[in-house]
Tab-separated table of C-alpha atoms and ligand atoms in Angstrom:
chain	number	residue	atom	x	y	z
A	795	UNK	CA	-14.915	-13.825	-171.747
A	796	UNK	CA	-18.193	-13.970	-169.960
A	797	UNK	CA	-21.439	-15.181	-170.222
A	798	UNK	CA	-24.625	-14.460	-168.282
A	799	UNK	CA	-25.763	-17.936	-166.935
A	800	UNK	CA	-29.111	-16.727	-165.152
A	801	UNK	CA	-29.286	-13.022	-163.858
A	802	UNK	CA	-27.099	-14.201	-160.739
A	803	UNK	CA	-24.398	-16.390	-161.984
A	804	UNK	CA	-21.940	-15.762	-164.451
A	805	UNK	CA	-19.551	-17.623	-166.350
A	806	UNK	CA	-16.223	-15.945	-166.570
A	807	UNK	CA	-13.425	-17.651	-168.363
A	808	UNK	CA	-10.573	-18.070	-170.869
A	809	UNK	CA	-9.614	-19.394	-173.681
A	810	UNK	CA	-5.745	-20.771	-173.842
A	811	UNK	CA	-4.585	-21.266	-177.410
A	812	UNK	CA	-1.296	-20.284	-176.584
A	813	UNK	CA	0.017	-23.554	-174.320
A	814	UNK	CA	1.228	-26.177	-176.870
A	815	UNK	CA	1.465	-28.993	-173.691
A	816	UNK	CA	-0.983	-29.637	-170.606
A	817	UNK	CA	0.856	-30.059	-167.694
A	818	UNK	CA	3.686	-29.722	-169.868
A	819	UNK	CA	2.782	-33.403	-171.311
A	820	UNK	CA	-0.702	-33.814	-172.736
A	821	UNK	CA	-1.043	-31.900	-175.943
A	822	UNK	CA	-3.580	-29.299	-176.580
A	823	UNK	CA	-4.195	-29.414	-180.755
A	824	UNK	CA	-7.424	-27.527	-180.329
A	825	UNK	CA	-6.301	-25.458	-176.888
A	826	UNK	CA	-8.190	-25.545	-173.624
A	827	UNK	CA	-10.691	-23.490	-171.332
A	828	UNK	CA	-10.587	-21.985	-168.027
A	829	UNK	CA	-13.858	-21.206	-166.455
A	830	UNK	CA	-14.622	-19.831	-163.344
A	831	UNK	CA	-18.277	-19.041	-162.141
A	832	UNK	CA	-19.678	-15.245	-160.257
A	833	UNK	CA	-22.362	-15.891	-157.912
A	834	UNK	CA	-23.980	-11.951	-157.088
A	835	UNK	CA	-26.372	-12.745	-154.789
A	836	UNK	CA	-27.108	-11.018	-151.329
A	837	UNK	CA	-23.338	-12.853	-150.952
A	838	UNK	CA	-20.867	-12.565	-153.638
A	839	UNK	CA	-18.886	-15.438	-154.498
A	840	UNK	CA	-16.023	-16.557	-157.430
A	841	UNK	CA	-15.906	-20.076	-157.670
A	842	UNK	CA	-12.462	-21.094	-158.850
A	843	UNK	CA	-10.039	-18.740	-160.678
A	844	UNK	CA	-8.301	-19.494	-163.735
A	845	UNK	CA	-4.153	-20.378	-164.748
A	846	UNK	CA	-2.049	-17.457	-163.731
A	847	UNK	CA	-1.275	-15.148	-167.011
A	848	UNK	CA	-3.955	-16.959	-169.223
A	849	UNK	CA	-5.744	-13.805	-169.473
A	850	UNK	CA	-4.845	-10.502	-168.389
A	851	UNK	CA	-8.732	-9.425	-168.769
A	852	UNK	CA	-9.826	-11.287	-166.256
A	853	UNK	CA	-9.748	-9.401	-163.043
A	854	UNK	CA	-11.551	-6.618	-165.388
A	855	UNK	CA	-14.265	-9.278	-165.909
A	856	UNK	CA	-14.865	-10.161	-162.264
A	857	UNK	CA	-15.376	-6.398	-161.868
A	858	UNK	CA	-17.771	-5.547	-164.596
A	859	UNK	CA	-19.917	-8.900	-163.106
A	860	UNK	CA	-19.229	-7.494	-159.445
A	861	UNK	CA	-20.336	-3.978	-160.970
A	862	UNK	CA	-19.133	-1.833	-158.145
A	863	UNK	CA	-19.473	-4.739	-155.618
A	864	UNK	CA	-17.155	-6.100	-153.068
A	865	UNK	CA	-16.399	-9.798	-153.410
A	866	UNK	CA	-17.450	-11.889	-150.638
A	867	UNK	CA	-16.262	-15.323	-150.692
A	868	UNK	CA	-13.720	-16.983	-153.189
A	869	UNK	CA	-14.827	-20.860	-153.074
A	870	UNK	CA	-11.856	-22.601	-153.761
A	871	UNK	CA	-13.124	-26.440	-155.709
A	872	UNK	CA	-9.946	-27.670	-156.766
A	873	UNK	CA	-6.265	-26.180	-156.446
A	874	UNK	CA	-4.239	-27.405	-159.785
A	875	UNK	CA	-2.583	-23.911	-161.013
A	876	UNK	CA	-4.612	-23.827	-164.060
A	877	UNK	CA	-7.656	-23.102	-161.526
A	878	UNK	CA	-5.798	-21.240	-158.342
A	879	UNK	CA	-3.277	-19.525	-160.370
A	880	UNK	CA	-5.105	-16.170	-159.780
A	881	UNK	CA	-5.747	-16.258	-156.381
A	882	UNK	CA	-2.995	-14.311	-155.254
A	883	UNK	CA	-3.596	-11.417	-157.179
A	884	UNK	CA	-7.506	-11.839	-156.715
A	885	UNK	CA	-7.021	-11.386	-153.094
A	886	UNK	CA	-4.821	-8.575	-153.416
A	887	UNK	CA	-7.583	-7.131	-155.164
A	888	UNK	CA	-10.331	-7.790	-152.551
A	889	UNK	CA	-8.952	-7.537	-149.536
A	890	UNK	CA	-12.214	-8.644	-147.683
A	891	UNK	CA	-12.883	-11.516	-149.051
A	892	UNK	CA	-12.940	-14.730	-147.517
A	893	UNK	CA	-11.334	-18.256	-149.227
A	894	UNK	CA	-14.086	-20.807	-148.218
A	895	UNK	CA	-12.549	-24.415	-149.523
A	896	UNK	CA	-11.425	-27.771	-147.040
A	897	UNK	CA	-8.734	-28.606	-145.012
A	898	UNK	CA	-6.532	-30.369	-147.915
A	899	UNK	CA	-6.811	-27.567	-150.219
A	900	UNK	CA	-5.919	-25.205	-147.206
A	901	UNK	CA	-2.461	-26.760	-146.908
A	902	UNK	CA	-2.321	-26.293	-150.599
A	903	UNK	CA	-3.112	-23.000	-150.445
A	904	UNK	CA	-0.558	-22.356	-147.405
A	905	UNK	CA	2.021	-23.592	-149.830
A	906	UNK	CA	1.502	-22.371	-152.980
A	907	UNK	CA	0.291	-18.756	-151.479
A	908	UNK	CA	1.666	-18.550	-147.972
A	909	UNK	CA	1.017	-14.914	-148.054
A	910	UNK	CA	-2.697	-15.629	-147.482
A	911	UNK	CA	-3.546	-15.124	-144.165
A	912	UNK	CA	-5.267	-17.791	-141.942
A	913	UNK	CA	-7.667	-15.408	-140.784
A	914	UNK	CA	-8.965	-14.970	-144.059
A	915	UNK	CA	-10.386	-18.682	-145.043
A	916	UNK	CA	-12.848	-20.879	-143.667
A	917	UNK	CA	-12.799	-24.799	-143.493
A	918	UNK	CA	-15.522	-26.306	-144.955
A	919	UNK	CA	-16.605	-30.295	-144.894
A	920	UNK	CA	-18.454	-32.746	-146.651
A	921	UNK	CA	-22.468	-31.460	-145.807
A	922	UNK	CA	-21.724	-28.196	-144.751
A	923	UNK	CA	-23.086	-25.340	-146.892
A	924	UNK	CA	-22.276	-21.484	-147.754
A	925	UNK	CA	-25.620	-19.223	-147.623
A	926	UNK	CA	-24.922	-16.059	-150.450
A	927	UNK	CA	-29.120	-15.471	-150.073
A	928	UNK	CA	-31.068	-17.242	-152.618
A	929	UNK	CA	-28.460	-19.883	-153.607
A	930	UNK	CA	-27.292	-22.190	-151.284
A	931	UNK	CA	-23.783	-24.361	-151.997
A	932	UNK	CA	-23.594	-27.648	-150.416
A	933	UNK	CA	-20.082	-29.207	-150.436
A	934	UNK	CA	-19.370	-32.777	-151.434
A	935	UNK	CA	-15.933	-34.335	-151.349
A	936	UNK	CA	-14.602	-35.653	-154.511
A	937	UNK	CA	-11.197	-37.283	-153.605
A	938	UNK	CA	-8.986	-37.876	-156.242
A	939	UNK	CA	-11.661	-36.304	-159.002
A	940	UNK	CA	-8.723	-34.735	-160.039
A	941	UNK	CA	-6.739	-34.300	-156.648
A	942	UNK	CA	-6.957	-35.227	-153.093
A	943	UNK	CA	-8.770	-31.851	-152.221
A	944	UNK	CA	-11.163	-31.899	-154.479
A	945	UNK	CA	-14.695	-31.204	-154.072
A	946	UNK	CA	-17.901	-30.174	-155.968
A	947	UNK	CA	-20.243	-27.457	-154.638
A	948	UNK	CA	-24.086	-28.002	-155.362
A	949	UNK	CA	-26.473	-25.465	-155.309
A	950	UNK	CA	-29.422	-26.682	-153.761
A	951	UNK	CA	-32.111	-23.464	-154.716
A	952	UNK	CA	-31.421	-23.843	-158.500
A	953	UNK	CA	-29.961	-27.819	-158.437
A	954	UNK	CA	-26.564	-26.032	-159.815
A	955	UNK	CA	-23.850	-28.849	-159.991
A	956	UNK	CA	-19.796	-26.903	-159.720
A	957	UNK	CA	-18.378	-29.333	-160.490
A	958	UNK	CA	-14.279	-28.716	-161.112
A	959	UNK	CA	-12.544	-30.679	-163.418
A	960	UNK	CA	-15.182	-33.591	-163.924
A	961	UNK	CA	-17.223	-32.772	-166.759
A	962	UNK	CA	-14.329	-30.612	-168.397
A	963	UNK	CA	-12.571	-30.973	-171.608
A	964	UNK	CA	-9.764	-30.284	-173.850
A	965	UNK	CA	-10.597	-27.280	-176.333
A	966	UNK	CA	-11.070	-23.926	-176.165
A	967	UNK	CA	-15.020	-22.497	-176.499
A	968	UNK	CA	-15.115	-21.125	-179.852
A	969	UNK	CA	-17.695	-18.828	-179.606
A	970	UNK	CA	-20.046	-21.191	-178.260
A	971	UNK	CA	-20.162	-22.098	-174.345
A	972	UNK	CA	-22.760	-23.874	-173.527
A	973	UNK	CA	-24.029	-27.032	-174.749
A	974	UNK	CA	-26.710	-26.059	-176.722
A	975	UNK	CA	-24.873	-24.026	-178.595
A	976	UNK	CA	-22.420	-26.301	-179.611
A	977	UNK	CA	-21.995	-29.204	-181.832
A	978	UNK	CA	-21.680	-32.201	-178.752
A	979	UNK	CA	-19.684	-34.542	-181.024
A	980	UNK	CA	-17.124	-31.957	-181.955
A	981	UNK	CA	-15.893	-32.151	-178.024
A	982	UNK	CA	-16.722	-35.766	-177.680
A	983	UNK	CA	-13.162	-36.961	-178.281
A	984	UNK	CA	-11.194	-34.713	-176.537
A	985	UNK	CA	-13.062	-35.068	-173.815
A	986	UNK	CA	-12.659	-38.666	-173.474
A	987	UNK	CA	-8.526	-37.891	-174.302
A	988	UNK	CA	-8.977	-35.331	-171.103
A	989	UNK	CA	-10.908	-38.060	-169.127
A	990	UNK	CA	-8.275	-41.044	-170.359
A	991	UNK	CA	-5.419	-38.801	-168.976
A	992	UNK	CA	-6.174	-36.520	-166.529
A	993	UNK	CA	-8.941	-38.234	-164.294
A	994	UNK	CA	-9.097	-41.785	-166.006
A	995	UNK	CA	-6.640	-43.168	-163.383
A	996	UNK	CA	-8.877	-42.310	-160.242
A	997	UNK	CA	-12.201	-43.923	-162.628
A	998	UNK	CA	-13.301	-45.691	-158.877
A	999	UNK	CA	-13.015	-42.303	-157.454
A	1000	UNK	CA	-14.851	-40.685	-160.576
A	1001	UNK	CA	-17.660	-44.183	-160.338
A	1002	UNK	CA	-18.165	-43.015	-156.598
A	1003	UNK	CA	-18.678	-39.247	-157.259
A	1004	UNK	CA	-21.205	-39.727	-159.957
A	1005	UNK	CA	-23.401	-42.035	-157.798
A	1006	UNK	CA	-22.950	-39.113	-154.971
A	1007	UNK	CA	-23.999	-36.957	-157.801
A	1008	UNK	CA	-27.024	-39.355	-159.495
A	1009	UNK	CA	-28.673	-39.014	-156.053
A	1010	UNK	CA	-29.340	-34.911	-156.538
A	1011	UNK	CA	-31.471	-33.293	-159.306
A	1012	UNK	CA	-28.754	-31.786	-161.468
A	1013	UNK	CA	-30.250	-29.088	-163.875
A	1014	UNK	CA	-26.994	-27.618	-165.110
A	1015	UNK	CA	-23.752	-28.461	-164.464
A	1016	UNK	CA	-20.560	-25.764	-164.430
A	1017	UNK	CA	-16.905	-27.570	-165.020
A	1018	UNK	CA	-13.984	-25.851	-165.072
A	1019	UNK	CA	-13.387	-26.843	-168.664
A	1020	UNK	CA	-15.345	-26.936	-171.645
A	1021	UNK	CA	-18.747	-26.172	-171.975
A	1022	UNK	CA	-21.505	-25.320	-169.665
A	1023	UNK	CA	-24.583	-27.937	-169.935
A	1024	UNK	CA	-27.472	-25.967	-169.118
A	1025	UNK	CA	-29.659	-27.818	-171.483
A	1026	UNK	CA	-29.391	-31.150	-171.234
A	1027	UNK	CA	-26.297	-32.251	-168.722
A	1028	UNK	CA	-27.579	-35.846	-168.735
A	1029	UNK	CA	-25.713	-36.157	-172.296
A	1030	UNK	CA	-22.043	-35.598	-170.326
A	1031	UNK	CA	-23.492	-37.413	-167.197
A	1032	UNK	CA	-24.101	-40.449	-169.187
A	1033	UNK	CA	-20.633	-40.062	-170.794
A	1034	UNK	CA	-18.862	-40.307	-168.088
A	1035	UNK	CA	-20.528	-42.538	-166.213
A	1036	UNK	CA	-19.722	-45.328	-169.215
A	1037	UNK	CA	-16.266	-43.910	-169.142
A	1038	UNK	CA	-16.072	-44.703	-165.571
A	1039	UNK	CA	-16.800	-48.016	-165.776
A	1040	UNK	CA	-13.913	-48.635	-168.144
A	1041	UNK	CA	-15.360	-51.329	-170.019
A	1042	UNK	CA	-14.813	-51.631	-173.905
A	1043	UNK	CA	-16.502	-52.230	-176.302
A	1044	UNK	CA	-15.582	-54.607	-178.733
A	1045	UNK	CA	-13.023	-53.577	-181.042
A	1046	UNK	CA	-8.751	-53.532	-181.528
A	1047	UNK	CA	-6.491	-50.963	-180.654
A	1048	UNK	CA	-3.114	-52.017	-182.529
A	1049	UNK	CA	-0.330	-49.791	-181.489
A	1050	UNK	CA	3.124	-50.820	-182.810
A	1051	UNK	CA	7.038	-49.590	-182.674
A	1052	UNK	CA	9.244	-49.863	-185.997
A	1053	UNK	CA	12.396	-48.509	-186.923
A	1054	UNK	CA	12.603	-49.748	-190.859
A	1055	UNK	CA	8.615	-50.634	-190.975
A	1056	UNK	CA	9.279	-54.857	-190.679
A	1057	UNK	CA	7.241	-54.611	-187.575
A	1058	UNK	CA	4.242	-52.688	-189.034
A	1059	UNK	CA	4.553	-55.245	-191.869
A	1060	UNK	CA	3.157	-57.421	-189.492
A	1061	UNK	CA	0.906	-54.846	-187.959
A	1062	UNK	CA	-1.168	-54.269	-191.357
A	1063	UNK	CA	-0.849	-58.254	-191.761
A	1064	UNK	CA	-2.636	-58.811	-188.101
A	1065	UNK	CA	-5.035	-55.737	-188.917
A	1066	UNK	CA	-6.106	-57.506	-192.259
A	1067	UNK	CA	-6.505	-60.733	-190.697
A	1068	UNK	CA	-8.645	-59.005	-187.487
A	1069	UNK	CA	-11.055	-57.368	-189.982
A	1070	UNK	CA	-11.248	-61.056	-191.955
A	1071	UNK	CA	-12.470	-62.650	-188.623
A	1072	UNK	CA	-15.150	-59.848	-188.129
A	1073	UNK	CA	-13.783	-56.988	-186.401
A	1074	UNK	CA	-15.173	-53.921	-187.375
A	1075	UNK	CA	-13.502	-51.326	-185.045
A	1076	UNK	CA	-9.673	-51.514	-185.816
A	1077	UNK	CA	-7.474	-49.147	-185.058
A	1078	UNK	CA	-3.868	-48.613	-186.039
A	1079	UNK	CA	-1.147	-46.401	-184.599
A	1080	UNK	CA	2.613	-46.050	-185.035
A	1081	UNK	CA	3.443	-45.132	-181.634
A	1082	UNK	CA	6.538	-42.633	-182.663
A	1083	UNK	CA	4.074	-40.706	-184.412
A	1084	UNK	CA	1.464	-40.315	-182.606
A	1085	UNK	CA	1.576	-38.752	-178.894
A	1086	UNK	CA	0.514	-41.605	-176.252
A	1087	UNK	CA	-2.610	-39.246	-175.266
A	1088	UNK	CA	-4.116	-40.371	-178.469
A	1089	UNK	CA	-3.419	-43.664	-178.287
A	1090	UNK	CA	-4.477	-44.143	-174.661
A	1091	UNK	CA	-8.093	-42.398	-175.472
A	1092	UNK	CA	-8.618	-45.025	-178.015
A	1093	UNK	CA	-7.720	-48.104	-175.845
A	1094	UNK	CA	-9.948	-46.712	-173.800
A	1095	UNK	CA	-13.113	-47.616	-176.070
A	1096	UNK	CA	-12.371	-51.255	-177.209
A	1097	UNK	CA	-11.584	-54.831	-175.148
A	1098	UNK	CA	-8.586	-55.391	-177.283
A	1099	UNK	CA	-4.954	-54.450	-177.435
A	1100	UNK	CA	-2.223	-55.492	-180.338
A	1101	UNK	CA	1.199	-54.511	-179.016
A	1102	UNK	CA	4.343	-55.118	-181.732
A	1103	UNK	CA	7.444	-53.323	-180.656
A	1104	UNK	CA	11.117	-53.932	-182.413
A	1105	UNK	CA	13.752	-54.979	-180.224
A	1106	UNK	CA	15.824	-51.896	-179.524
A	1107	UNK	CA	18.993	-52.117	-177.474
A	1108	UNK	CA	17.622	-55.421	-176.192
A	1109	UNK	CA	14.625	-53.666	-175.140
A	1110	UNK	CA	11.086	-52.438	-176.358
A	1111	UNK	CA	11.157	-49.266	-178.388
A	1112	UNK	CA	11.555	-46.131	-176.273
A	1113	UNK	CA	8.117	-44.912	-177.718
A	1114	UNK	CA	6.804	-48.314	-176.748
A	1115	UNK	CA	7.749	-47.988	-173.515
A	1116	UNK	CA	6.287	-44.258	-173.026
A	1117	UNK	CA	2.759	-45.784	-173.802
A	1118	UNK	CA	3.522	-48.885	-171.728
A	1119	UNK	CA	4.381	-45.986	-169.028
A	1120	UNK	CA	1.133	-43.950	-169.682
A	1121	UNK	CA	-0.838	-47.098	-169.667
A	1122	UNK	CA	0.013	-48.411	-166.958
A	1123	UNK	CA	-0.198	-44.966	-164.842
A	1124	UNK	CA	-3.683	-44.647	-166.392
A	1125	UNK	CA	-5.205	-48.117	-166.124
A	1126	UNK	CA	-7.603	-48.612	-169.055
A	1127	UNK	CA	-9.484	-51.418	-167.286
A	1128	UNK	CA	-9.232	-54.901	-168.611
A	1129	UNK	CA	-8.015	-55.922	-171.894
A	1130	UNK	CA	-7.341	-59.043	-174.382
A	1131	UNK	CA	-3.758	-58.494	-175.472
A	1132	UNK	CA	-2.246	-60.275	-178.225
A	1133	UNK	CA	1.768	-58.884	-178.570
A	1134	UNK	CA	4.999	-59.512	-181.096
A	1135	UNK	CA	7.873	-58.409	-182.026
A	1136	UNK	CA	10.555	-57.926	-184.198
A	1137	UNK	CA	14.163	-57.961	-184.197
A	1138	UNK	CA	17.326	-58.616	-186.678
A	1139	UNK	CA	20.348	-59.133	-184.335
A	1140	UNK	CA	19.236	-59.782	-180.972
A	1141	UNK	CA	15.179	-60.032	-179.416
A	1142	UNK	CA	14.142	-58.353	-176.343
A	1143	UNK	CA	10.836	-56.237	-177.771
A	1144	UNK	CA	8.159	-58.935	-177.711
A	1145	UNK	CA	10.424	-60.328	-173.730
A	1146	UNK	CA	9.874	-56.803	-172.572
A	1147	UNK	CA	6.158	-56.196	-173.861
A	1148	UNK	CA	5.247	-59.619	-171.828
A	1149	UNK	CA	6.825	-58.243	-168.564
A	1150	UNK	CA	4.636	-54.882	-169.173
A	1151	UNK	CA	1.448	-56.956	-170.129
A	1152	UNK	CA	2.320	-59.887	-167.311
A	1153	UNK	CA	2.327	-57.199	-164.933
A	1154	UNK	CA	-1.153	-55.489	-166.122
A	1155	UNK	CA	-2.318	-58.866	-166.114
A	1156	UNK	CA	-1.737	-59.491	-162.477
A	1157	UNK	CA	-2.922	-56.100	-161.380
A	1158	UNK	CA	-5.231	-55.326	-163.665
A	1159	UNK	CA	-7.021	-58.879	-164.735
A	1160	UNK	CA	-5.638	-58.470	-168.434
A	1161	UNK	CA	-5.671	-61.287	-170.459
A	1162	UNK	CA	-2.865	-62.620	-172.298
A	1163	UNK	CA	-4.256	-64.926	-175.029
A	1164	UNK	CA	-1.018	-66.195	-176.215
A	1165	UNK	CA	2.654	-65.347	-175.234
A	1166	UNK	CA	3.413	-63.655	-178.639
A	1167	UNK	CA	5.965	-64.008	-181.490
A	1168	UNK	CA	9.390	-62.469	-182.632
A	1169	UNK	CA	9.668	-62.485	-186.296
A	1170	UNK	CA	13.211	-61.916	-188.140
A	1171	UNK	CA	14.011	-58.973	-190.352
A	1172	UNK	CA	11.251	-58.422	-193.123
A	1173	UNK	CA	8.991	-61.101	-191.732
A	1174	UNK	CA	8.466	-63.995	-194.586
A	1175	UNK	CA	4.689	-64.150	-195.971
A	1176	UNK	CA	4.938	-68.023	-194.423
A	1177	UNK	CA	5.823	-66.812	-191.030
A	1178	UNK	CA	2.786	-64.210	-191.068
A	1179	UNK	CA	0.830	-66.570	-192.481
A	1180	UNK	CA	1.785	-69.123	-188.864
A	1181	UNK	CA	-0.163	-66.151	-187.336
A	1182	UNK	CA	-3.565	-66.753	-188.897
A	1183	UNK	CA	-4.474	-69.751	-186.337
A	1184	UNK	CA	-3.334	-67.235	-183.404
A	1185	UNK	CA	-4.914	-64.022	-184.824
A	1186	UNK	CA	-8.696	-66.417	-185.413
A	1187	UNK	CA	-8.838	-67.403	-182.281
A	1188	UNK	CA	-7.939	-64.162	-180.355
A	1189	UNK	CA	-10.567	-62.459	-182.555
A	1190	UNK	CA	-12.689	-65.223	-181.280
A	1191	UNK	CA	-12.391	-63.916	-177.717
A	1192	UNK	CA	-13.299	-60.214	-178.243
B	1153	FEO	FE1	-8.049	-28.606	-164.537
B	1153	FEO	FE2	-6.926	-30.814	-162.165
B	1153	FEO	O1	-7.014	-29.194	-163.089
């Protein structure tokens, strides 16, 4: 799949409908992209490859773009597989070219291709630049925006921002690939589930390469995912930067564990009684149906959290736990938690939910309203109704 993005820089990418889980744990409903971007200047130069197998046309791509040209330079942005898995081959292919990336993605390189020889790369660092004749690349370091070797390249003649995995999405480009051909919202939500998961984690890393970024005239930017904004790439900019920032609006995220439904019982009851105090954004998951990567993108977007988990071998629900796992990895920023529980012959749910949230609320400045309640069996309509006074005056706090 390519795309002409102005007569000297191409798109060239792939669409992979075939992988069911990213990084065999985030799932991919509507796919995913790979792009990669052809520079044919005086210079030629591939920025990034794409995941090894995704697309057997691809190396006939890069030729038709070369069009009887050798490839100069293979800029190397970021070195996750689903970027470098072609690099092997490519340089098999053009055995003059030269891998231009930095020191951390070197060692990467050395150990995921250590057939590469040293004589063929060059070390770049933050500042430095990589003249191909009319454009320019200047390379920033992005630490951590995804991995520790990640940087962005910015082309300083036509204000060109490569920027790797930031700006990227879940979803394959159907048909349409860049932003003005596309409807926005349609990505909207899968990108936030790719930011929430993938990058959300290193948000202080992502905060510090978007001011990097605010500082240069950006008039299209190039992920590695997703579309390409050649329009109007202050739309994603803006995205991100309130995704950075982690801070929610207001609005309940209620996710809850039940084995025979008494604990989502309660659930609906606290959802009723959050919309009869004035919440308007309320939103309800069972957490064994619904993969955490959903649930996690929605937390994301509101200050509060409902947690309810059954007590389960005198624990929290194994399902509960996974999103206790991926929320904890991921770090949504602060939150108001409210928690129960359930049980019938022994507690340990709503105990095990306060260590989780006690924990987030040390490291991460959550706040824990109330210490929660365990309700018995089929809870009674007077013990839901003892909530009311507790569910008020958390509602009162969002
Ligand atoms: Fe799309 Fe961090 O790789």
């Amino acid at each position: 799949m390519t795309a002409k993005i102005l007569d000297t820089l191409h798109f060239i990418g792939t669409n992979d409908r075939n992988k069911t889980l990213f990084e065999s744990n985030w799932p991919l409903p509507f796919g995913i992209s790979y792009n990669s971007y052809l520079i044919t200047d005086k210079k030629t130069a591939l920025l990034d490859t794409i995941e090894y197998g995704s697309d057997r046309s691809y190396f006939e791509d890069v030729a038709a773009m070369l069009n009887g040209r050798d490839l100069d330079y293979l800029v190397i942005l970021h070195m996750e597989p689903d970027h470098a898995g072609m690099i092997g081959e490519l340089l098999q292919r053009y055995p003059s070219t030269t891998v231009v990336t930095n020191a951390r993605a070197l060692k990467l390189l050395d150990i995921y291709f250590p057939c590469v020889d040293k004589s063929r790369t060059r070390e770049v660092k933050e500042g430095d630049s990589l003249d191909l004749g009319h454009h320019k690349l200047q390379f920033v370091m992005t630490p951590m925006v995804h991995w520790p070797e990640s940087m962005m390249a910015y082309c300083t003649t036509e204000q060109i921002l490569f920027s790797q995995d930031a700006f990227g999405t879940f979803g394959t480009l159907d048909g349409g690939i860049f932003d003005d051909e596309i409807n926005l919202e349609y990505y909207k939500d899968e990108m936030l589930r790719y930011y929430t998961n993938i990058i959300g984690r290193f948000s202080a890393q992502v905060a510090k390469a978007l001011q990097k970024a605010s500082t240069l005239p950006i008039r299209i930017i190039c992920p590695v995912h997703g579309p390409v904004w050649r329009t109007d790439p202050k739309v994603v900019f803006d995205w991100y930067s309130n995704w950075a920032a982690s801070k929610g609006e207001k609005g309940v995220v209620l996710a809850y564990a039940t084995m025979y439904s008494h604990t989502q019982r309660t659930t609906d009851y606290i959802a009723r009684k959050l919309s009869e105090n004035g919440i308007r954004d309320i939103r309800v998951f069972n957490v064994s149906n619904t993969h955490p990567s959903f649930i996690l993108r929605e937390i994301w977007k509101y200050n509060g959290l409902v947690l309810g988990s059954c007590s389960y071998n005198t624990g929290m629900h194994p399902n509960m736990h996974h999103l206790c796992h991926e929320i904890e990895i991921m770090q949504p920023g602060k939150k108001k938690v409210f928690l129960f529980g359930g049980y019938s012959w022994s507690g340990g749910g709503l105990k095990h939910l306060q260590l989780f949230a006690q924990n987030m609320q040390e490291r991460h400045q959550w706040e824990l309203l109330n210490p929660g309640t365990e309700l018995a069996g089929y809870p009674a309509a007077h013990d839901l109704a003892g909530l009311d006074p507790l569910i008020a005056s958390y509602a009162a706090t969002l």
